PDB file of C-alpha atoms and ligand atoms in Angstrom:
ATOM      1  CA  MET A1179     115.001  -3.972  19.635  1.00 86.00           C
ATOM      2  CA  PRO A1180     116.241  -4.477  16.085  1.00 94.00           C
ATOM      3  CA  GLN A1181     116.398  -1.270  14.054  1.00 97.00           C
ATOM      4  CA  VAL A1182     116.277  -3.140  10.750  1.00 98.00           C
ATOM      5  CA  HIS A1183     114.350  -6.326   9.987  1.00 98.00           C
ATOM      6  CA  ILE A1184     115.980  -8.922   7.807  1.00 98.00           C
ATOM      7  CA  CYS A1185     113.924 -11.640   6.156  1.00 98.00           C
ATOM      8  CA  GLU A1186     116.041 -14.630   5.161  1.00 98.00           C
ATOM      9  CA  VAL A1187     114.796 -15.766   1.749  1.00 98.00           C
ATOM     10  CA  GLY A1188     117.482 -18.383   1.021  1.00 98.00           C
ATOM     11  CA  PRO A1189     115.216 -21.390   1.639  1.00 98.00           C
ATOM     12  CA  ARG A1190     112.889 -20.001  -1.066  1.00 97.00           C
ATOM     13  CA  ASP A1191     114.715 -17.698  -3.494  1.00 96.00           C
ATOM     14  CA  GLY A1192     118.081 -19.407  -3.011  1.00 96.00           C
ATOM     15  CA  LEU A1193     117.012 -23.036  -3.201  1.00 97.00           C
ATOM     16  CA  GLN A1194     114.473 -22.354  -5.966  1.00 94.00           C
ATOM     17  CA  ASN A1195     117.314 -21.148  -8.181  1.00 91.00           C
ATOM     18  CA  ALA A1196     119.966 -23.618  -6.994  1.00 92.00           C
ATOM     19  CA  LYS A1197     121.157 -26.332  -9.354  1.00 91.00           C
ATOM     20  CA  HIS A1198     121.040 -28.997  -6.647  1.00 93.00           C
ATOM     21  CA  LEU A1199     118.278 -30.164  -4.333  1.00 95.00           C
ATOM     22  CA  MET A1200     118.492 -29.788  -0.568  1.00 97.00           C
ATOM     23  CA  PRO A1201     116.905 -32.709   1.298  1.00 97.00           C
ATOM     24  CA  THR A1202     113.928 -31.836   3.501  1.00 98.00           C
ATOM     25  CA  GLU A1203     115.709 -32.780   6.734  1.00 98.00           C
ATOM     26  CA  ALA A1204     118.696 -30.592   5.812  1.00 98.00           C
ATOM     27  CA  LYS A1205     116.327 -27.672   5.124  1.00 98.00           C
ATOM     28  CA  LYS A1206     114.841 -28.088   8.591  1.00 98.00           C
ATOM     29  CA  GLY A1207     118.281 -28.100  10.219  1.00 98.00           C
ATOM     30  CA  TRP A1208     119.300 -24.987   8.309  1.00 98.00           C
ATOM     31  CA  ILE A1209     116.089 -23.102   9.110  1.00 98.00           C
ATOM     32  CA  SER A1210     116.496 -23.999  12.810  1.00 98.00           C
ATOM     33  CA  ALA A1211     120.034 -22.604  12.749  1.00 98.00           C
ATOM     34  CA  LEU A1212     118.822 -19.413  11.037  1.00 98.00           C
ATOM     35  CA  ALA A1213     116.192 -18.944  13.751  1.00 98.00           C
ATOM     36  CA  ALA A1214     118.812 -19.624  16.442  1.00 98.00           C
ATOM     37  CA  ALA A1215     120.980 -16.866  14.920  1.00 98.00           C
ATOM     38  CA  GLY A1216     118.138 -14.399  15.487  1.00 98.00           C
ATOM     39  CA  LEU A1217     116.356 -14.288  12.121  1.00 98.00           C
ATOM     40  CA  ARG A1218     112.749 -13.547  13.001  1.00 98.00           C
ATOM     41  CA  GLU A1219     111.314 -13.733   9.496  1.00 98.00           C
ATOM     42  CA  ILE A1220     112.139 -16.574   7.097  1.00 98.00           C
ATOM     43  CA  GLU A1221     110.688 -17.165   3.630  1.00 98.00           C
ATOM     44  CA  VAL A1222     110.728 -20.936   3.693  1.00 98.00           C
ATOM     45  CA  GLY A1223     109.260 -21.929   0.337  1.00 98.00           C
ATOM     46  CA  SER A1224     106.969 -21.355  -2.569  1.00 97.00           C
ATOM     47  CA  PHE A1225     103.555 -22.871  -3.322  1.00 98.00           C
ATOM     48  CA  VAL A1226     104.160 -23.439  -7.022  1.00 95.00           C
ATOM     49  CA  PRO A1227     103.339 -26.680  -8.867  1.00 93.00           C
ATOM     50  CA  PRO A1228     105.946 -29.245  -7.663  1.00 91.00           C
ATOM     51  CA  LYS A1229     106.370 -30.482 -11.245  1.00 93.00           C
ATOM     52  CA  LEU A1230     107.586 -27.028 -12.276  1.00 91.00           C
ATOM     53  CA  ILE A1231     109.957 -26.520  -9.328  1.00 93.00           C
ATOM     54  CA  PRO A1232     110.861 -29.784  -7.554  1.00 95.00           C
ATOM     55  CA  ALA A1233     112.999 -27.893  -4.980  1.00 96.00           C
ATOM     56  CA  MET A1234     109.768 -26.447  -3.551  1.00 97.00           C
ATOM     57  CA  ALA A1235     107.771 -29.707  -3.426  1.00 97.00           C
ATOM     58  CA  ASP A1236     108.146 -30.013   0.371  1.00 98.00           C
ATOM     59  CA  THR A1237     107.052 -26.432   1.152  1.00 98.00           C
ATOM     60  CA  ALA A1238     103.938 -27.432   3.151  1.00 98.00           C
ATOM     61  CA  GLN A1239     106.057 -29.692   5.331  1.00 98.00           C
ATOM     62  CA  ILE A1240     108.693 -26.975   5.794  1.00 98.00           C
ATOM     63  CA  VAL A1241     106.050 -24.368   6.706  1.00 98.00           C
ATOM     64  CA  ALA A1242     104.631 -26.726   9.354  1.00 98.00           C
ATOM     65  CA  PHE A1243     108.111 -27.307  10.752  1.00 98.00           C
ATOM     66  CA  ALA A1244     109.077 -23.604  10.768  1.00 98.00           C
ATOM     67  CA  ARG A1245     105.868 -22.786  12.673  1.00 98.00           C
ATOM     68  CA  SER A1246     107.252 -24.830  15.569  1.00 98.00           C
ATOM     69  CA  LEU A1247     110.203 -22.419  15.958  1.00 98.00           C
ATOM     70  CA  PRO A1248     109.270 -19.828  18.587  1.00 96.00           C
ATOM     71  CA  GLY A1249     109.096 -16.201  17.470  1.00 97.00           C
ATOM     72  CA  VAL A1250     109.625 -16.903  13.770  1.00 98.00           C
ATOM     73  CA  LYS A1251     107.310 -15.335  11.201  1.00 98.00           C
ATOM     74  CA  VAL A1252     106.927 -18.001   8.510  1.00 98.00           C
ATOM     75  CA  VAL A1253     106.670 -16.543   5.012  1.00 98.00           C
ATOM     76  CA  ALA A1254     105.778 -18.376   1.805  1.00 98.00           C
ATOM     77  CA  LEU A1255     105.436 -17.259  -1.777  1.00 97.00           C
ATOM     78  CA  ALA A1256     102.293 -17.909  -3.830  1.00 97.00           C
ATOM     79  CA  PRO A1257     101.746 -17.063  -7.498  1.00 94.00           C
ATOM     80  CA  ASN A1258      97.953 -17.482  -7.573  1.00 95.00           C
ATOM     81  CA  LEU A1259      94.798 -18.394  -5.606  1.00 96.00           C
ATOM     82  CA  LYS A1260      95.592 -22.105  -5.654  1.00 96.00           C
ATOM     83  CA  GLY A1261      99.030 -21.460  -4.183  1.00 97.00           C
ATOM     84  CA  PHE A1262      97.507 -19.067  -1.645  1.00 98.00           C
ATOM     85  CA  GLN A1263      95.003 -21.700  -0.498  1.00 98.00           C
ATOM     86  CA  ARG A1264      97.836 -24.212  -0.056  1.00 98.00           C
ATOM     87  CA  ALA A1265      99.816 -21.599   1.931  1.00 98.00           C
ATOM     88  CA  LEU A1266      96.817 -20.973   4.202  1.00 98.00           C
ATOM     89  CA  GLU A1267      96.247 -24.705   4.741  1.00 98.00           C
ATOM     90  CA  ALA A1268      99.924 -25.170   5.616  1.00 98.00           C
ATOM     91  CA  GLY A1269      99.757 -22.305   8.136  1.00 98.00           C
ATOM     92  CA  ALA A1270     102.050 -19.621   6.683  1.00 98.00           C
ATOM     93  CA  HIS A1271     102.008 -16.399   8.730  1.00 98.00           C
ATOM     94  CA  LYS A1272     102.661 -14.218   5.707  1.00 98.00           C
ATOM     95  CA  VAL A1273     102.244 -14.798   1.976  1.00 98.00           C
ATOM     96  CA  THR A1274     104.131 -12.895  -0.699  1.00 98.00           C
ATOM     97  CA  PHE A1275     102.701 -12.443  -4.197  1.00 98.00           C
ATOM     98  CA  PRO A1276     105.133 -11.453  -6.938  1.00 96.00           C
ATOM     99  CA  VAL A1277     103.783  -9.119  -9.596  1.00 97.00           C
ATOM    100  CA  SER A1278     106.216  -8.355 -12.375  1.00 96.00           C
ATOM    101  CA  ALA A1279     106.393  -4.733 -13.467  1.00 97.00           C
ATOM    102  CA  SER A1280     107.873  -5.891 -16.759  1.00 95.00           C
ATOM    103  CA  ARG A1281     105.078  -6.573 -19.220  1.00 95.00           C
ATOM    104  CA  LEU A1282     107.199  -8.967 -21.256  1.00 94.00           C
ATOM    105  CA  HIS A1283     108.388 -10.909 -18.189  1.00 93.00           C
ATOM    106  CA  SER A1284     104.862 -11.148 -16.780  1.00 93.00           C
ATOM    107  CA  GLU A1285     103.315 -12.303 -20.044  1.00 93.00           C
ATOM    108  CA  SER A1286     105.943 -14.953 -20.691  1.00 89.00           C
ATOM    109  CA  ASN A1287     106.205 -16.108 -17.057  1.00 86.00           C
ATOM    110  CA  VAL A1288     102.596 -16.239 -15.837  1.00 87.00           C
ATOM    111  CA  ARG A1289     100.778 -15.572 -19.129  1.00 92.00           C
ATOM    112  CA  MET A1290      99.121 -12.549 -17.586  1.00 94.00           C
ATOM    113  CA  THR A1291      99.667  -8.836 -17.992  1.00 96.00           C
ATOM    114  CA  PRO A1292     100.828  -7.049 -14.823  1.00 97.00           C
ATOM    115  CA  GLU A1293      97.281  -5.637 -14.506  1.00 97.00           C
ATOM    116  CA  GLU A1294      95.759  -9.132 -14.717  1.00 97.00           C
ATOM    117  CA  MET A1295      98.219 -10.351 -12.102  1.00 97.00           C
ATOM    118  CA  VAL A1296      97.224  -7.471  -9.778  1.00 98.00           C
ATOM    119  CA  GLU A1297      93.604  -8.649 -10.166  1.00 98.00           C
ATOM    120  CA  GLU A1298      94.660 -12.219  -9.305  1.00 97.00           C
ATOM    121  CA  VAL A1299      96.247 -10.931  -6.084  1.00 98.00           C
ATOM    122  CA  ARG A1300      93.100  -8.870  -5.404  1.00 98.00           C
ATOM    123  CA  ARG A1301      91.032 -12.082  -5.642  1.00 97.00           C
ATOM    124  CA  CYS A1302      93.412 -13.753  -3.172  1.00 98.00           C
ATOM    125  CA  ALA A1303      93.182 -10.824  -0.755  1.00 98.00           C
ATOM    126  CA  ALA A1304      89.373 -11.094  -0.914  1.00 98.00           C
ATOM    127  CA  HIS A1305      89.597 -14.756   0.079  1.00 97.00           C
ATOM    128  CA  PRO A1306      89.271 -15.155   3.902  1.00 97.00           C
ATOM    129  CA  HIS A1307      92.725 -15.259   5.495  1.00 97.00           C
ATOM    130  CA  PRO A1308      92.353 -14.437   9.201  1.00 97.00           C
ATOM    131  CA  GLY A1309      95.593 -13.296  10.806  1.00 97.00           C
ATOM    132  CA  VAL A1310      97.664 -13.905   7.681  1.00 98.00           C
ATOM    133  CA  GLU A1311      99.640 -10.987   6.292  1.00 98.00           C
ATOM    134  CA  ILE A1312      99.706 -10.367   2.531  1.00 98.00           C
ATOM    135  CA  GLU A1313     102.681  -8.767   0.796  1.00 98.00           C
ATOM    136  CA  GLY A1314     102.602  -7.571  -2.793  1.00 98.00           C
ATOM    137  CA  ALA A1315     106.092  -7.669  -4.255  1.00 98.00           C
ATOM    138  CA  VAL A1316     106.734  -5.668  -7.409  1.00 98.00           C
ATOM    139  CA  SER A1317     109.341  -7.786  -9.183  1.00 96.00           C
ATOM    140  CA  THR A1318     111.676  -6.686 -11.989  1.00 96.00           C
ATOM    141  CA  ALA A1319     111.043  -3.177 -10.594  1.00 97.00           C
ATOM    142  CA  PHE A1320     114.503  -1.962 -11.643  1.00 97.00           C
ATOM    143  CA  GLY A1321     114.970  -3.704 -14.967  1.00 96.00           C
ATOM    144  CA  CYS A1322     114.308  -6.974 -16.725  1.00 94.00           C
ATOM    145  CA  THR A1323     116.437  -9.408 -18.720  1.00 92.00           C
ATOM    146  CA  MET A1324     113.718  -9.655 -21.394  1.00 91.00           C
ATOM    147  CA  GLN A1325     112.405  -6.123 -21.620  1.00 92.00           C
ATOM    148  CA  GLY A1326     115.475  -4.198 -20.482  1.00 95.00           C
ATOM    149  CA  THR A1327     114.257  -0.934 -19.015  1.00 96.00           C
ATOM    150  CA  VAL A1328     111.113  -1.017 -16.881  1.00 97.00           C
ATOM    151  CA  PRO A1329     109.373   2.389 -16.796  1.00 98.00           C
ATOM    152  CA  GLU A1330     109.327   3.833 -13.266  1.00 98.00           C
ATOM    153  CA  ASP A1331     105.726   4.963 -13.763  1.00 98.00           C
ATOM    154  CA  ASP A1332     104.749   1.300 -14.267  1.00 97.00           C
ATOM    155  CA  VAL A1333     106.391   0.409 -10.946  1.00 98.00           C
ATOM    156  CA  VAL A1334     104.603   3.232  -9.122  1.00 98.00           C
ATOM    157  CA  ARG A1335     101.245   2.307 -10.676  1.00 98.00           C
ATOM    158  CA  ILE A1336     101.515  -1.405  -9.787  1.00 98.00           C
ATOM    159  CA  ALA A1337     102.743  -0.654  -6.251  1.00 98.00           C
ATOM    160  CA  ALA A1338      99.816   1.736  -5.737  1.00 98.00           C
ATOM    161  CA  ALA A1339      97.310  -0.857  -7.007  1.00 98.00           C
ATOM    162  CA  LEU A1340      98.753  -3.534  -4.678  1.00 98.00           C
ATOM    163  CA  ALA A1341      98.729  -1.128  -1.719  1.00 98.00           C
ATOM    164  CA  GLU A1342      94.914  -0.927  -2.005  1.00 98.00           C
ATOM    165  CA  PHE A1343      94.487  -4.453  -0.635  1.00 98.00           C
ATOM    166  CA  CYS A1344      97.901  -5.760   0.512  1.00 98.00           C
ATOM    167  CA  ASP A1345      99.205  -5.237   4.060  1.00 98.00           C
ATOM    168  CA  CYS A1346     102.593  -4.203   2.714  1.00 98.00           C
ATOM    169  CA  VAL A1347     104.432  -3.743  -0.564  1.00 98.00           C
ATOM    170  CA  ALA A1348     108.017  -4.633  -1.498  1.00 98.00           C
ATOM    171  CA  LEU A1349     110.129  -3.559  -4.462  1.00 98.00           C
ATOM    172  CA  ALA A1350     112.326  -6.274  -5.938  1.00 97.00           C
ATOM    173  CA  ASP A1351     115.427  -6.013  -8.088  1.00 97.00           C
ATOM    174  CA  THR A1352     114.856  -9.548  -9.326  1.00 94.00           C
ATOM    175  CA  VAL A1353     117.764  -9.681 -11.775  1.00 92.00           C
ATOM    176  CA  GLY A1354     120.267  -7.324 -10.121  1.00 95.00           C
ATOM    177  CA  TYR A1355     119.987  -4.406 -12.562  1.00 96.00           C
ATOM    178  CA  ALA A1356     119.545  -1.644  -9.973  1.00 98.00           C
ATOM    179  CA  ASN A1357     122.043   1.022  -8.948  1.00 98.00           C
ATOM    180  CA  PRO A1358     121.931   3.130  -5.788  1.00 98.00           C
ATOM    181  CA  ALA A1359     120.718   6.342  -7.489  1.00 98.00           C
ATOM    182  CA  GLN A1360     117.847   4.427  -9.104  1.00 98.00           C
ATOM    183  CA  ILE A1361     116.987   2.721  -5.805  1.00 98.00           C
ATOM    184  CA  ARG A1362     116.712   6.096  -4.058  1.00 98.00           C
ATOM    185  CA  ARG A1363     114.618   7.599  -6.850  1.00 98.00           C
ATOM    186  CA  VAL A1364     112.162   4.704  -7.244  1.00 98.00           C
ATOM    187  CA  PHE A1365     111.699   4.079  -3.509  1.00 98.00           C
ATOM    188  CA  ARG A1366     111.077   7.799  -3.009  1.00 98.00           C
ATOM    189  CA  LYS A1367     108.514   7.927  -5.846  1.00 98.00           C
ATOM    190  CA  VAL A1368     106.647   4.854  -4.572  1.00 98.00           C
ATOM    191  CA  LYS A1369     106.742   6.058  -0.976  1.00 98.00           C
ATOM    192  CA  SER A1370     105.221   9.385  -1.974  1.00 98.00           C
ATOM    193  CA  GLU A1371     102.290   7.401  -3.448  1.00 98.00           C
ATOM    194  CA  ILE A1372     101.705   4.714  -0.814  1.00 98.00           C
ATOM    195  CA  GLY A1373     103.543   5.939   2.308  1.00 98.00           C
ATOM    196  CA  GLU A1374     104.271   3.417   5.047  1.00 97.00           C
ATOM    197  CA  LYS A1375     102.762   0.543   3.075  1.00 98.00           C
ATOM    198  CA  LEU A1376     106.038   0.472   1.185  1.00 98.00           C
ATOM    199  CA  GLU A1377     108.006  -1.840   3.420  1.00 98.00           C
ATOM    200  CA  ALA A1378     110.751  -4.063   2.021  1.00 98.00           C
ATOM    201  CA  ALA A1379     113.633  -4.034  -0.430  1.00 98.00           C
ATOM    202  CA  HIS A1380     114.329  -7.363  -2.138  1.00 98.00           C
ATOM    203  CA  LEU A1381     117.725  -6.977  -3.769  1.00 98.00           C
ATOM    204  CA  HIS A1382     119.951  -9.240  -5.797  1.00 96.00           C
ATOM    205  CA  ASN A1383     123.726  -9.040  -5.907  1.00 96.00           C
ATOM    206  CA  THR A1384     124.196 -10.118  -9.524  1.00 94.00           C
ATOM    207  CA  ARG A1385     126.549  -7.230 -10.341  1.00 94.00           C
ATOM    208  CA  GLY A1386     127.973  -6.735  -6.867  1.00 95.00           C
ATOM    209  CA  LEU A1387     125.779  -3.738  -5.999  1.00 97.00           C
ATOM    210  CA  GLY A1388     123.563  -5.523  -3.478  1.00 97.00           C
ATOM    211  CA  LEU A1389     124.998  -3.824  -0.384  1.00 98.00           C
ATOM    212  CA  ALA A1390     125.294  -0.413  -2.032  1.00 98.00           C
ATOM    213  CA  ASN A1391     121.654  -0.694  -3.064  1.00 98.00           C
ATOM    214  CA  ALA A1392     120.610  -1.839   0.424  1.00 98.00           C
ATOM    215  CA  LEU A1393     122.370   1.166   1.935  1.00 98.00           C
ATOM    216  CA  ALA A1394     120.667   3.494  -0.547  1.00 98.00           C
ATOM    217  CA  ALA A1395     117.289   2.006   0.393  1.00 98.00           C
ATOM    218  CA  TYR A1396     118.133   2.339   4.096  1.00 98.00           C
ATOM    219  CA  GLU A1397     118.915   6.015   3.542  1.00 98.00           C
ATOM    220  CA  GLU A1398     115.471   6.377   1.946  1.00 98.00           C
ATOM    221  CA  GLY A1399     113.928   5.052   5.156  1.00 98.00           C
ATOM    222  CA  VAL A1400     113.567   1.359   4.271  1.00 98.00           C
ATOM    223  CA  ARG A1401     113.878  -0.857   7.383  1.00 98.00           C
ATOM    224  CA  HIS A1402     112.890  -4.270   5.973  1.00 98.00           C
ATOM    225  CA  PHE A1403     115.300  -6.207   3.770  1.00 98.00           C
ATOM    226  CA  ASP A1404     115.218  -9.603   2.120  1.00 98.00           C
ATOM    227  CA  SER A1405     118.543 -11.397   1.833  1.00 98.00           C
ATOM    228  CA  SER A1406     119.902 -14.889   1.370  1.00 98.00           C
ATOM    229  CA  MET A1407     122.602 -16.698   3.286  1.00 98.00           C
ATOM    230  CA  GLY A1408     125.677 -17.182   1.126  1.00 97.00           C
ATOM    231  CA  GLY A1409     123.929 -15.419  -1.780  1.00 96.00           C
ATOM    232  CA  LEU A1410     122.593 -18.892  -2.486  1.00 95.00           C
ATOM    233  CA  GLY A1411     121.012 -19.713  -5.823  1.00 86.00           C
ATOM    234  CA  GLY A1412     123.082 -17.680  -8.210  1.00 78.00           C
ATOM    235  CA  CYS A1413     121.536 -16.147 -11.260  1.00 71.00           C
ATOM    236  CA  PRO A1414     120.466 -18.219 -14.281  1.00 70.00           C
ATOM    237  CA  PHE A1415     121.225 -15.249 -16.568  1.00 67.00           C
ATOM    238  CA  ALA A1416     124.689 -14.474 -15.184  1.00 69.00           C
ATOM    239  CA  PRO A1417     126.961 -17.468 -14.622  1.00 71.00           C
ATOM    240  CA  GLY A1418     129.265 -17.015 -11.620  1.00 73.00           C
ATOM    241  CA  ALA A1419     127.092 -14.322 -10.059  1.00 77.00           C
ATOM    242  CA  SER A1420     125.594 -14.654  -6.592  1.00 83.00           C
ATOM    243  CA  GLY A1421     121.867 -14.581  -5.960  1.00 93.00           C
ATOM    244  CA  ASN A1422     120.252 -12.341  -3.368  1.00 96.00           C
ATOM    245  CA  VAL A1423     122.168  -9.802  -1.357  1.00 97.00           C
ATOM    246  CA  ILE A1424     124.198 -11.880   1.100  1.00 98.00           C
ATOM    247  CA  THR A1425     122.733 -12.069   4.606  1.00 98.00           C
ATOM    248  CA  GLU A1426     126.098 -12.356   6.365  1.00 98.00           C
ATOM    249  CA  ASP A1427     127.497  -9.221   4.668  1.00 98.00           C
ATOM    250  CA  LEU A1428     124.243  -7.276   5.089  1.00 98.00           C
ATOM    251  CA  VAL A1429     124.141  -8.029   8.827  1.00 98.00           C
ATOM    252  CA  PHE A1430     127.812  -7.072   9.143  1.00 98.00           C
ATOM    253  CA  MET A1431     127.236  -3.786   7.288  1.00 98.00           C
ATOM    254  CA  PHE A1432     124.379  -2.747   9.561  1.00 98.00           C
ATOM    255  CA  GLU A1433     125.966  -3.948  12.800  1.00 97.00           C
ATOM    256  CA  SER A1434     129.254  -2.199  12.019  1.00 96.00           C
ATOM    257  CA  MET A1435     127.270   1.003  11.313  1.00 96.00           C
ATOM    258  CA  GLY A1436     125.729   0.708  14.787  1.00 96.00           C
ATOM    259  CA  VAL A1437     122.350  -0.430  13.453  1.00 97.00           C
ATOM    260  CA  ASP A1438     120.932  -3.323  15.486  1.00 97.00           C
ATOM    261  CA  THR A1439     119.735  -6.282  13.397  1.00 98.00           C
ATOM    262  CA  GLY A1440     118.975  -8.617  16.316  1.00 97.00           C
ATOM    263  CA  ILE A1441     121.111 -11.226  14.540  1.00 98.00           C
ATOM    264  CA  ASP A1442     124.184 -12.842  16.118  1.00 97.00           C
ATOM    265  CA  LEU A1443     126.976 -12.983  13.524  1.00 97.00           C
ATOM    266  CA  GLN A1444     128.830 -15.924  15.089  1.00 97.00           C
ATOM    267  CA  LYS A1445     125.630 -17.962  15.123  1.00 98.00           C
ATOM    268  CA  LEU A1446     124.957 -16.813  11.570  1.00 98.00           C
ATOM    269  CA  PHE A1447     128.342 -18.211  10.499  1.00 98.00           C
ATOM    270  CA  ALA A1448     127.446 -21.479  12.251  1.00 98.00           C
ATOM    271  CA  ALA A1449     124.205 -21.596  10.224  1.00 98.00           C
ATOM    272  CA  ARG A1450     126.291 -21.083   7.061  1.00 98.00           C
ATOM    273  CA  GLY A1451     128.232 -24.224   7.963  1.00 98.00           C
ATOM    274  CA  ILE A1452     124.956 -26.121   8.220  1.00 98.00           C
ATOM    275  CA  LEU A1453     123.851 -24.751   4.844  1.00 98.00           C
ATOM    276  CA  VAL A1454     127.105 -25.917   3.213  1.00 98.00           C
ATOM    277  CA  ASN A1455     126.705 -29.413   4.710  1.00 97.00           C
ATOM    278  CA  GLY A1456     123.108 -29.561   3.483  1.00 97.00           C
ATOM    279  CA  ILE A1457     123.866 -28.695  -0.150  1.00 97.00           C
ATOM    280  CA  PRO A1458     127.654 -29.115  -0.537  1.00 96.00           C
ATOM    281  CA  GLU A1459     127.745 -28.982  -4.364  1.00 95.00           C
ATOM    282  CA  GLU A1460     126.180 -25.522  -4.547  1.00 94.00           C
ATOM    283  CA  PRO A1461     128.474 -22.460  -4.704  1.00 93.00           C
ATOM    284  CA  ILE A1462     127.991 -19.925  -1.937  1.00 94.00           C
ATOM    285  CA  TYR A1463     129.310 -16.409  -1.604  1.00 95.00           C
ATOM    286  CA  GLY A1464     130.068 -13.765   1.012  1.00 96.00           C
ATOM    287  CA  HIS A1465     132.998 -11.646   2.151  1.00 97.00           C
ATOM    288  CA  THR A1466     132.487 -11.353   5.917  1.00 97.00           C
ATOM    289  CA  PRO A1467     132.314 -15.090   6.665  1.00 97.00           C
ATOM    290  CA  VAL A1468     135.543 -15.641   4.700  1.00 96.00           C
ATOM    291  CA  ALA A1469     137.491 -12.664   6.084  1.00 97.00           C
ATOM    292  CA  GLY A1470     136.161 -12.978   9.638  1.00 96.00           C
ATOM    293  CA  LEU A1471     135.109 -10.142  11.909  1.00 96.00           C
ATOM    294  CA  PRO A1472     137.494  -7.192  12.382  1.00 96.00           C
ATOM    295  CA  LYS A1473     139.571  -7.061  15.562  1.00 96.00           C
ATOM    296  CA  GLY A1474     137.677  -5.230  18.284  1.00 93.00           C
ATOM    297  CA  PHE A1475     134.342  -5.552  16.463  1.00 94.00           C
ATOM    298  CA  ARG A1476     131.325  -5.510  18.737  1.00 89.00           C
ATOM    299  CA  GLN A1477     127.777  -6.413  17.874  1.00 88.00           C
ATOM    300  CA  GLN A1478     124.871  -4.142  18.739  1.00 77.00           C
ATOM    301  CA  VAL A1479     122.903  -7.012  20.340  1.00 61.00           C
TER     302      VAL A1479
HETATM  303 ZN1  LIG B2106     114.603 -12.664  -5.692  1.00 75.41          ZN
END
């Protein structure tokens, strides 16, 4: 039994921020390889208007395909009720709603205050969704490129509001501003308010602290992590920086610590090869796949 649960968000967070488009068939091949490596939760796309984000135009098709992979929980992102309805029609098992804790980011991005966005998610949660899990993700929870500092009390308040009607809550370091001390402090504060409803850490590796932050969250009791193969997608605000915390390195960190992820590293490296073939122009990152596994290394599986 895996001791930590890793949700691969590359097909959503990575491709949404990539400069190049990955063809639908290539996405399917990559997602199959991720599932074959042991990833049991994959965020496969986002139900946003296709005109705004062409990379996500095939999300319904990708959700339908991913549902055919045995044992995979298919996750999709939705920003509003319309997106949620499309996610339900497509058959997503879990839908994530981002709510920005940064007032400035929220107002300029979705033209709603964080409080208004919480109410939008509340309306979605009230809409019938039998068997579908709802996650409220507090984004820019550790800082924002527009606003700078995001008050921790704002994060706690939004997480607590989401916990009233969401199945689980995640904290996201959307722009890679967090440090390990901050991660420990904010996760602890939110957990003391909402307990076990606080589930996942969604971390970016923009400044190279992705793994350190993941470890800090792990030490605070977090057992669900989002990550992206090859740190795909980069960061529009920091040229040359990787995107999400890198799945390959995160799996290696946990496995080498003796923490079972349920993910086979050799098969994960094979999936990386399929990713590269599917979107060859896009830079990808990661130390473990380049250096290889240490001599004598054994997986927990
Ligand atoms: Zn992200």
